[in-house]
Short mmCIF file of C-alpha atoms and ligand atoms in Angstrom, two decimals:
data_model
loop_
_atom_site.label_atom_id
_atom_site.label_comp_id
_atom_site.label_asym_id
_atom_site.label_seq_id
_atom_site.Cartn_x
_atom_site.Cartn_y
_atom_site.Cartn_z
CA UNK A 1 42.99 11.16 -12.08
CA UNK A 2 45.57 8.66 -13.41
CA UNK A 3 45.57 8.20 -17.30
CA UNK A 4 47.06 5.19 -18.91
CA UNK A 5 47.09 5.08 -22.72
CA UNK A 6 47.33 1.64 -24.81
CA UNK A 7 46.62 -0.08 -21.29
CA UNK A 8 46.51 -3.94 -21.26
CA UNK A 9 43.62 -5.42 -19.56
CA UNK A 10 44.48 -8.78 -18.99
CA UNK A 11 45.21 -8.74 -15.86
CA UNK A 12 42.10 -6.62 -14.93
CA UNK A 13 39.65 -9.02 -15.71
CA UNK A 14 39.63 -12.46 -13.33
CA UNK A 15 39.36 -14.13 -16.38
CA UNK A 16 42.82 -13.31 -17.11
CA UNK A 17 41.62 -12.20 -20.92
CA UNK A 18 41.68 -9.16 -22.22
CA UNK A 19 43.21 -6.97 -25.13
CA UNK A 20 44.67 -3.17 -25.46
CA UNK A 21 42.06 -0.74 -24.27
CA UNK A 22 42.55 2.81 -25.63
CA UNK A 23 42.41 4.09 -22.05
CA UNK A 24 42.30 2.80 -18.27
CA UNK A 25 41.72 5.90 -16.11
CA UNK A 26 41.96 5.80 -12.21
CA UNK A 27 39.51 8.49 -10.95
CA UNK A 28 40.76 9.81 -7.20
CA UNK A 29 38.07 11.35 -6.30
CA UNK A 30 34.16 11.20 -7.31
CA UNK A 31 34.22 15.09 -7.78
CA UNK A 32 36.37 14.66 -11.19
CA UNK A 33 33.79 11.79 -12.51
CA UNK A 34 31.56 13.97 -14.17
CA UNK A 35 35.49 15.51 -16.19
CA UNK A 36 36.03 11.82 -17.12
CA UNK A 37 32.42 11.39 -18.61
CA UNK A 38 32.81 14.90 -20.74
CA UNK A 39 36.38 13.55 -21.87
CA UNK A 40 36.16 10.12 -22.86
CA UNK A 41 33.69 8.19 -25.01
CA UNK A 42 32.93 4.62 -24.79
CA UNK A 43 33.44 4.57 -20.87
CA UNK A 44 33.01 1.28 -19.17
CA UNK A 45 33.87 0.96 -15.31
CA UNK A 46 35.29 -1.77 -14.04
CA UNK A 47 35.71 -2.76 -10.06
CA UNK A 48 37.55 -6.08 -9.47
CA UNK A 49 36.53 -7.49 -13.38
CA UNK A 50 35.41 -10.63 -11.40
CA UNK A 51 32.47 -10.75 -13.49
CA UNK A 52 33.52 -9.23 -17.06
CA UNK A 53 34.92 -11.22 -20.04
CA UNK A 54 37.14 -8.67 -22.17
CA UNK A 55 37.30 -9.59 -25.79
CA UNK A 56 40.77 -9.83 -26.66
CA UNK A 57 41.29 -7.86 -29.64
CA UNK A 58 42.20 -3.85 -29.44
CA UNK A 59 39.13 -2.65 -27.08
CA UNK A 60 38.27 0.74 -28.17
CA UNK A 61 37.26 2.17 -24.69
CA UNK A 62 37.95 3.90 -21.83
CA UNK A 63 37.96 1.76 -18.63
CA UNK A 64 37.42 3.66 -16.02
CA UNK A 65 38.05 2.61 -11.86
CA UNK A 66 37.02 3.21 -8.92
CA UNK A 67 39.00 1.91 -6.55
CA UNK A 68 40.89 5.01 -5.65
CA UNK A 69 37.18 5.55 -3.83
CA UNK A 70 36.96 3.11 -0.70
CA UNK A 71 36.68 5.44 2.29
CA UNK A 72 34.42 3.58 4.91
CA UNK A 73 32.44 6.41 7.72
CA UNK A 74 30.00 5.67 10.59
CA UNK A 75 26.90 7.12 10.25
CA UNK A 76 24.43 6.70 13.44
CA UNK A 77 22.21 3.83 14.11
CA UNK A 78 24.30 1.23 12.17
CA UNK A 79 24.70 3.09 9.23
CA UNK A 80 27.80 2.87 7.07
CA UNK A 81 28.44 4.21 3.81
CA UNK A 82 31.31 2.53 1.86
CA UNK A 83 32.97 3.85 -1.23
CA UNK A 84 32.16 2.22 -4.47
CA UNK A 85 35.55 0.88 -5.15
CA UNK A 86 36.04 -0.86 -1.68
CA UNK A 87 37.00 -4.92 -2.08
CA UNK A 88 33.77 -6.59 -0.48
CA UNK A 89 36.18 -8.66 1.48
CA UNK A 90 37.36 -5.60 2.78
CA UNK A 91 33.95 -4.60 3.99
CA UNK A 92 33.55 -7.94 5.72
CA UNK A 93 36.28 -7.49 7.72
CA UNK A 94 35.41 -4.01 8.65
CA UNK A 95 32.01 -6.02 9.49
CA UNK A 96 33.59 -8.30 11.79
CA UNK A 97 36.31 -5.89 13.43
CA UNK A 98 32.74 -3.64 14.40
CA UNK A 99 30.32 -6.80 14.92
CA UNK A 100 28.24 -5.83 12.42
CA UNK A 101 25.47 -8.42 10.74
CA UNK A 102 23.82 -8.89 7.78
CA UNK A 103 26.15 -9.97 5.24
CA UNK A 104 27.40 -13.02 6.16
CA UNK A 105 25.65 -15.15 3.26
CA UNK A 106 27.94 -12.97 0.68
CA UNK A 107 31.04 -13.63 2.02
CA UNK A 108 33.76 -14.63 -0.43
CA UNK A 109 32.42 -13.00 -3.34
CA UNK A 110 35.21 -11.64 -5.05
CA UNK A 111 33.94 -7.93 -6.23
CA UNK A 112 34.04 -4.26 -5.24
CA UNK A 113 30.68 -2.99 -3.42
CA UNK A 114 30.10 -1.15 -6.71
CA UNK A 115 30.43 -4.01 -8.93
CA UNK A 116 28.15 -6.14 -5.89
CA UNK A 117 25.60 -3.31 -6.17
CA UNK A 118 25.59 -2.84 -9.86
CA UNK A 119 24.60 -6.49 -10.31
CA UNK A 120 22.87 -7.21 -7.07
CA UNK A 121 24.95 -9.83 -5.97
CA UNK A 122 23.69 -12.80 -3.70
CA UNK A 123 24.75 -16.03 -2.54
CA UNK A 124 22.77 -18.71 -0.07
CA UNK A 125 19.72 -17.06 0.38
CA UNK A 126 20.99 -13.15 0.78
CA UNK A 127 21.72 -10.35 -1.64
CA UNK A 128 23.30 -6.98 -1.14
CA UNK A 129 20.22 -4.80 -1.46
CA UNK A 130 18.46 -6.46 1.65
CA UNK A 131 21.14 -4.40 3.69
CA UNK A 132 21.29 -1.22 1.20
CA UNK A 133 19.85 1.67 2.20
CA UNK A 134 20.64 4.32 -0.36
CA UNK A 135 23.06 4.32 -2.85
CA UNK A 136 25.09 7.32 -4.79
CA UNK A 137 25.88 7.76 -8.02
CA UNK A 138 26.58 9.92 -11.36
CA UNK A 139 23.59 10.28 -12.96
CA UNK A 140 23.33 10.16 -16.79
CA UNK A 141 23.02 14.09 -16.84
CA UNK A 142 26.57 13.84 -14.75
CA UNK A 143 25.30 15.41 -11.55
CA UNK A 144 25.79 13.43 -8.18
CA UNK A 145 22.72 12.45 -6.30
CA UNK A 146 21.43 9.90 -4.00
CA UNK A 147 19.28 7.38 -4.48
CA UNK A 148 17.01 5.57 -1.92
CA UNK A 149 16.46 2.07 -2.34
CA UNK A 150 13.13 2.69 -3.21
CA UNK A 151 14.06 4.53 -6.41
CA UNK A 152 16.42 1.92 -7.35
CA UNK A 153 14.58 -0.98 -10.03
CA UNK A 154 16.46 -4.02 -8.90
CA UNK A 155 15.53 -7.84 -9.09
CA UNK A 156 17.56 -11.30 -9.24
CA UNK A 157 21.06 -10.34 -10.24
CA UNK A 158 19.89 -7.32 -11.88
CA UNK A 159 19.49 -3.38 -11.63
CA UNK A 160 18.71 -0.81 -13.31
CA UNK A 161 21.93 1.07 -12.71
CA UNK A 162 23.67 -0.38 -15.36
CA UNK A 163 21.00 -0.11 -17.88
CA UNK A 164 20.97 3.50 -17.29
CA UNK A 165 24.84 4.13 -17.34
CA UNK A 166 24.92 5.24 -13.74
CA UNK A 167 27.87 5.11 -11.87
CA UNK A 168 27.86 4.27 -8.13
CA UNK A 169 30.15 6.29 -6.50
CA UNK A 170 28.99 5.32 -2.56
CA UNK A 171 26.70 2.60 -0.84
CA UNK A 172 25.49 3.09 2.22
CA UNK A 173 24.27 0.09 4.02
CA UNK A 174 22.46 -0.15 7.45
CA UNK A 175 23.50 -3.39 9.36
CA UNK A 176 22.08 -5.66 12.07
CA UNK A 177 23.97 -5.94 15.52
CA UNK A 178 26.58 -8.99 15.53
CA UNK A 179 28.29 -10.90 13.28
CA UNK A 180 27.97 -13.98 12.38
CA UNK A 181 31.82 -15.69 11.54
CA UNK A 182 30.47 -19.55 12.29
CA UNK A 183 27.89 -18.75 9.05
CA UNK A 184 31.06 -16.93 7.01
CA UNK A 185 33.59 -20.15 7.59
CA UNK A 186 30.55 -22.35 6.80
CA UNK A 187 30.32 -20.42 3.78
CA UNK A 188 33.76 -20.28 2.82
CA UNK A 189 33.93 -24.52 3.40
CA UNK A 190 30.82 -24.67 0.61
CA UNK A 191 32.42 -22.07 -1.68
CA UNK A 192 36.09 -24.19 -1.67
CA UNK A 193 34.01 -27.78 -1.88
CA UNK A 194 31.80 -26.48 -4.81
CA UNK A 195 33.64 -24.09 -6.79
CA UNK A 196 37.11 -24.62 -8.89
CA UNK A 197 38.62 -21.51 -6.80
CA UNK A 198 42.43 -22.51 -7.96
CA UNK A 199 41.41 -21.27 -11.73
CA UNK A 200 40.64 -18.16 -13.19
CA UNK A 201 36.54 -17.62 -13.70
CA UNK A 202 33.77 -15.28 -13.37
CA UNK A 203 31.85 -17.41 -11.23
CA UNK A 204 28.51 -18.49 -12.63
CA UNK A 205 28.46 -17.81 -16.36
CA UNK A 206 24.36 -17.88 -16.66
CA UNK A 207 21.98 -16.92 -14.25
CA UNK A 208 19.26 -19.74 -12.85
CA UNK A 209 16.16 -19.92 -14.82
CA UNK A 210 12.98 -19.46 -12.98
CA UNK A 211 12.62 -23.12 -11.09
CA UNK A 212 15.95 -24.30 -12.40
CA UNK A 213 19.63 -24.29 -11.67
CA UNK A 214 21.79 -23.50 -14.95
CA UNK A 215 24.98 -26.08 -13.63
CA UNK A 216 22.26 -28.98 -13.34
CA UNK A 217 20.98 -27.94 -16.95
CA UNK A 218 24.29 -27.78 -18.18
CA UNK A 219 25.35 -30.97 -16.08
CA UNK A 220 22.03 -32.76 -18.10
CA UNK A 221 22.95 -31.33 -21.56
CA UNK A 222 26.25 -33.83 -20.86
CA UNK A 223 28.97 -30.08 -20.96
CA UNK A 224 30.56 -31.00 -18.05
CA UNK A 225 34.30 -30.83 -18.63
CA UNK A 226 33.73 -30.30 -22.24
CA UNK A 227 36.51 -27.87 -23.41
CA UNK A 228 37.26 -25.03 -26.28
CA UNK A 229 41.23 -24.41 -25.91
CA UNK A 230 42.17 -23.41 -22.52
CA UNK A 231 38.58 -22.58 -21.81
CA UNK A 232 36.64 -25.78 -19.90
CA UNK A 233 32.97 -26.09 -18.52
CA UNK A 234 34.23 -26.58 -15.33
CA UNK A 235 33.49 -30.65 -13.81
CA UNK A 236 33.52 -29.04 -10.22
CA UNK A 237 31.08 -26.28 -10.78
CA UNK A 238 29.46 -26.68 -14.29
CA UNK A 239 28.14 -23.19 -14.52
CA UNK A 240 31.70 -21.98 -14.21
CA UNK A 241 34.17 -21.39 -17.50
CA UNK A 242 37.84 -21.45 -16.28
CA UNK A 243 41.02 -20.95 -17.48
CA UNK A 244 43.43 -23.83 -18.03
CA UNK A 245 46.32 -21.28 -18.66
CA UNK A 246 46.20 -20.02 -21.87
CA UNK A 247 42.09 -19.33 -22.94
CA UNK A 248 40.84 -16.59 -25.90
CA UNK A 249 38.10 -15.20 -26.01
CA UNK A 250 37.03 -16.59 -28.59
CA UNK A 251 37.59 -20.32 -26.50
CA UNK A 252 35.17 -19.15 -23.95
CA UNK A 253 32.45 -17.51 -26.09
CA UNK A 254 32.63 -20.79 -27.86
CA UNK A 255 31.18 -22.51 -24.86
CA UNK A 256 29.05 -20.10 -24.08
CA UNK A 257 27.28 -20.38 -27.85
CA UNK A 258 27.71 -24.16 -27.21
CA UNK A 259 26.04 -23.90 -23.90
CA UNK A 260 22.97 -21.92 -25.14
CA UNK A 261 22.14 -24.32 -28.15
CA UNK A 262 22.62 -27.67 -26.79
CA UNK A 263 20.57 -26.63 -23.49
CA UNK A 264 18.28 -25.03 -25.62
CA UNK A 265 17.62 -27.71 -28.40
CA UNK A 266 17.46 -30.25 -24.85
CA UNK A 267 15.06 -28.51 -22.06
CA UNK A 268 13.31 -25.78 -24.49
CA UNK A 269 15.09 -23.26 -21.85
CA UNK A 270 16.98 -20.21 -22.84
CA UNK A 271 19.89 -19.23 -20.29
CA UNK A 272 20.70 -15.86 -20.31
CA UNK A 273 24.26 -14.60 -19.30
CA UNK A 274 25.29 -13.72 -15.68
CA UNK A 275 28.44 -12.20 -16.91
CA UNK A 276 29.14 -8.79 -18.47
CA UNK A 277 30.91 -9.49 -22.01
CA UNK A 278 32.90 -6.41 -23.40
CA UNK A 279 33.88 -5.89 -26.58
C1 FAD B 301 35.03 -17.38 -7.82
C2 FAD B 301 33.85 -16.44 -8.01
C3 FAD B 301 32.72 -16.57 -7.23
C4 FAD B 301 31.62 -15.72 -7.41
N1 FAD B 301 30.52 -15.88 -6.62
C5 FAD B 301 29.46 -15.07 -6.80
C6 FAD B 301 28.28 -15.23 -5.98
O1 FAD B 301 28.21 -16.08 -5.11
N2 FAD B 301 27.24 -14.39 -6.21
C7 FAD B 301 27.29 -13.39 -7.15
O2 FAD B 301 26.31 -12.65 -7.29
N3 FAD B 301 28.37 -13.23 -7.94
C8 FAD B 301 29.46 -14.03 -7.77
N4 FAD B 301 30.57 -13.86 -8.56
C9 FAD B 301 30.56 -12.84 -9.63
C10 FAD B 301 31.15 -11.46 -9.23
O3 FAD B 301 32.09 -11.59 -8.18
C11 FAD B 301 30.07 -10.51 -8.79
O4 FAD B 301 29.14 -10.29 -9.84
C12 FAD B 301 30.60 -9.13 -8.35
O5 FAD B 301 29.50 -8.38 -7.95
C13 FAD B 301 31.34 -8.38 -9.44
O6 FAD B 301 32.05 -7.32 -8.84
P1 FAD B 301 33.27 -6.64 -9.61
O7 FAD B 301 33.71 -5.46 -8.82
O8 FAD B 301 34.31 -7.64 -9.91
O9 FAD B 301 32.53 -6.16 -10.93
P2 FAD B 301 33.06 -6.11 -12.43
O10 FAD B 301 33.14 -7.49 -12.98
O11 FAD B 301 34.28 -5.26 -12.52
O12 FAD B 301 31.82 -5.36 -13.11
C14 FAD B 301 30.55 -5.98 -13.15
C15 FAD B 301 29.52 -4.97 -13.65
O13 FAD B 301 29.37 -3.95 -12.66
C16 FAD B 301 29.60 -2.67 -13.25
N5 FAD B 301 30.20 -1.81 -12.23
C17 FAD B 301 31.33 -2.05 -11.52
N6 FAD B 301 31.55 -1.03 -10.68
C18 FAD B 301 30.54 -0.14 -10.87
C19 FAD B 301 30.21 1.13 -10.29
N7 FAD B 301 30.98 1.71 -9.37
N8 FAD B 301 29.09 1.76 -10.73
C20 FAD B 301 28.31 1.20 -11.68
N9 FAD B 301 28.57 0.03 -12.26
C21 FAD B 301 29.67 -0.64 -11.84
C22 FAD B 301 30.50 -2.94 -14.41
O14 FAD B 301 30.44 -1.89 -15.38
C23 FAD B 301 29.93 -4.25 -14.92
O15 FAD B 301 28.78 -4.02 -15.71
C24 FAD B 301 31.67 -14.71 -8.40
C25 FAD B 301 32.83 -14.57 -9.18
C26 FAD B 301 33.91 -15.42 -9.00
C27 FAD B 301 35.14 -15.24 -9.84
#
C-alpha cells in the first residue's frame, strides 16, 4: 500500500473541495484491506469522489482507494468480474470492444464500479444491479466473502453496503449479447444537452421524491441560478450545484440548507441528499 500523510483532497473530490485529510492510502491489492482496517480509524473510501462533498477544513480521516484494484477476467457464459476501483467508462469500453449488453443506459456516469455499486447507480430507466450478479467485499468482521445479489438490501440509489461499512473489493456482472453504441451516443447527446458538464458537480444533489423530480421542485421553489459564492443551483440542470471556480464548502451546504427549507415550506416535501457529505 501507498501512504500519504497530510494529503490534500481537493482534487479528489469532482467537486474540486476538499481540506487536509490525515491520511490517503492507496491499497494494491485487496489481500492488505483487512491491514488498512486494523491500522487506521475513521476510514472512508473513495473511488472517483464524483459523488462526495469534502468539507474543507482539516478532515480527520483516512481515505482510503481502490483504484490500484481494476483487473477485468472472463468468466463463462457472459460473466465478468471487474475490480472495484475500475473507471465505469472503462468498463464500457471493455463492453463495446467484447459486444457485450446491458449497460448502455449508464453510460457517462462518471464513477468507479465500486462507487456505482455502493450507491446503485442508474440513469434512463437502468441501474447497475439489474446486470450484478454477485458482488465481493470486506465484511465488517474484515474477512473477504461474496455476496449474491440476493443477500445484498438494495433499492433506488441505495444499498446496504454502505450502511454496513462494507467495502467492495470486486463486481461481477453477467451481460446480455451485443452492444448497443446508437443507445450510448443517444445518451451521451441527452447527458451534454441537460447537464452543465463544463463545471465541477456531483451530479444530482437530491434524490427524486416518490412521484416527483427534485430539479422541477427546485425549478418551482424559483432556485434556479440562485448562488452562495462560487457555488450556483445550476440554470441548466437545477438539481446540480457547480463550481464557478472558487466554491467552500460552506457555499454549497448553504444551498443545500436553502434548498431543503424553501422546497419544504413550498410543496410540504422533504428532499433527501443524493450525495455523500464528509466531514
Ligand atoms: C456529471 C455527473 C453526472 C452524474 N450522473 C449520474 C447518474 O446519471 N446516475 C447516478 O446514479 N449518479 C450520477 N452521478 C453521481 C456519481 O457519478 C455516482 O453516484 C457514482 O456512482 C459515484 O462513483 P464514485 O466512484 O465517484 O464514488 P465516490 O463519490 O467516490 O463515493 C460514493 C460513495 O460510494 C462509496 N464507495 C466508493 N467506492 C466504494 C467501494 N469500493 N466499496 C464500498 N463503498 C464504496 C463511498 O464511500 C461513498 O459513500 C453523476 C455525477 C456527475 C459529476
Amino acid at each position: 500500500m501507498i501512504v500519504w500523510k497530510d494529503a490534500p483532497m481537493r482534487q479528489k473530490s469532482n467537486m474540486k473541495i476538499g481540506g487536509v485529510a490525515d491520511f490517503f492510502i492507496e491499497a494494491e491489492n485487496k489481500e492488505e484491506l483487512p491491514e488498512i482496517y486494523r491500522n487506521y480509524r475513521e476510514i472512508f473510501l473513495i473511488g472517483n469522489g464524483t459523488n462526495t462533498l469534502l468539507s474543507d477544513g482539516r478532515l480527520r480521516r483516512a481515505f482510503v482507494s481502490l483504484k490500484k484494484l481494476r483487473d477485468i477476467t472472463e468468466l463463462p457464459e457472459g460473466r465478468v468480474r471487474v475490480g472495484a476501483g475500475l473507471d465505469f467508462k472503462e468498463l464500457i469500453r471493455f463492453m463495446r470492444e467484447k459486444d457485450y449488453g446491458g449497460l448502455e443506459n449508464l453510460a457517462g456516469i462518471p464513477g468507479t464500479v465500486g462507487g456505482l455499486t455502493c450507491m446503485n447507480a442508474g440513469a434512463y430507466g437502468g441501474r447497475i444491479f439489474d446486470c450484478i450478479e454477485s458482488v465481493g467485499i470486506m465484511d465488517e468482521n474484515l474477512a473477504l466473502r461474496t455476496l449474491e445479489k440476493e443477500e445484498i438490501k438494495f433499492s433506488y440509489r441505495y444499498t446496504e453496503i454502505r450502511d454496513r461499512g462494507w467495502v467492495i473489493v470486486n463486481v461481477t456482472f453477467r451481460f446480455g449479447k451485443g452492444f448497443d453504441l446508437a443507445r450510448v451516443k443517444e445518451i451521451q447527446a441527452m447527458r451534454e444537452a441537460k447537464q452543465p458538464l463544463n463545471y465541477p458537480s456531483l451530479g444530482s444533489t437530491f434524490k427524486n421524491p416518490d412521484g416527483a423530480f427534485a430539479a422541477r421542485l427546485i425549478t418551482d421553489a424559483g432556485l434556479k441560478g440562485r448562488r452562495i459564492g462560487d457555488a450556483q443551483i445550476s440554470e441548466k440542470h437545477p438539481n446540480f450545484i457547480i463550481n464557478l471556480g472558487n466554491a467552500a464548502y460552506s457555499d454549497v451546504t448553504g444551498l443545500i440548507e436553502l434548498v431543503c427549507t424553501t422546497v419544504r415550506a413550498r410543496s410540504g416535501i422533504a428532499l433527501e441528499k443524493e450525495i455523500v457529505v464528509v466531514e
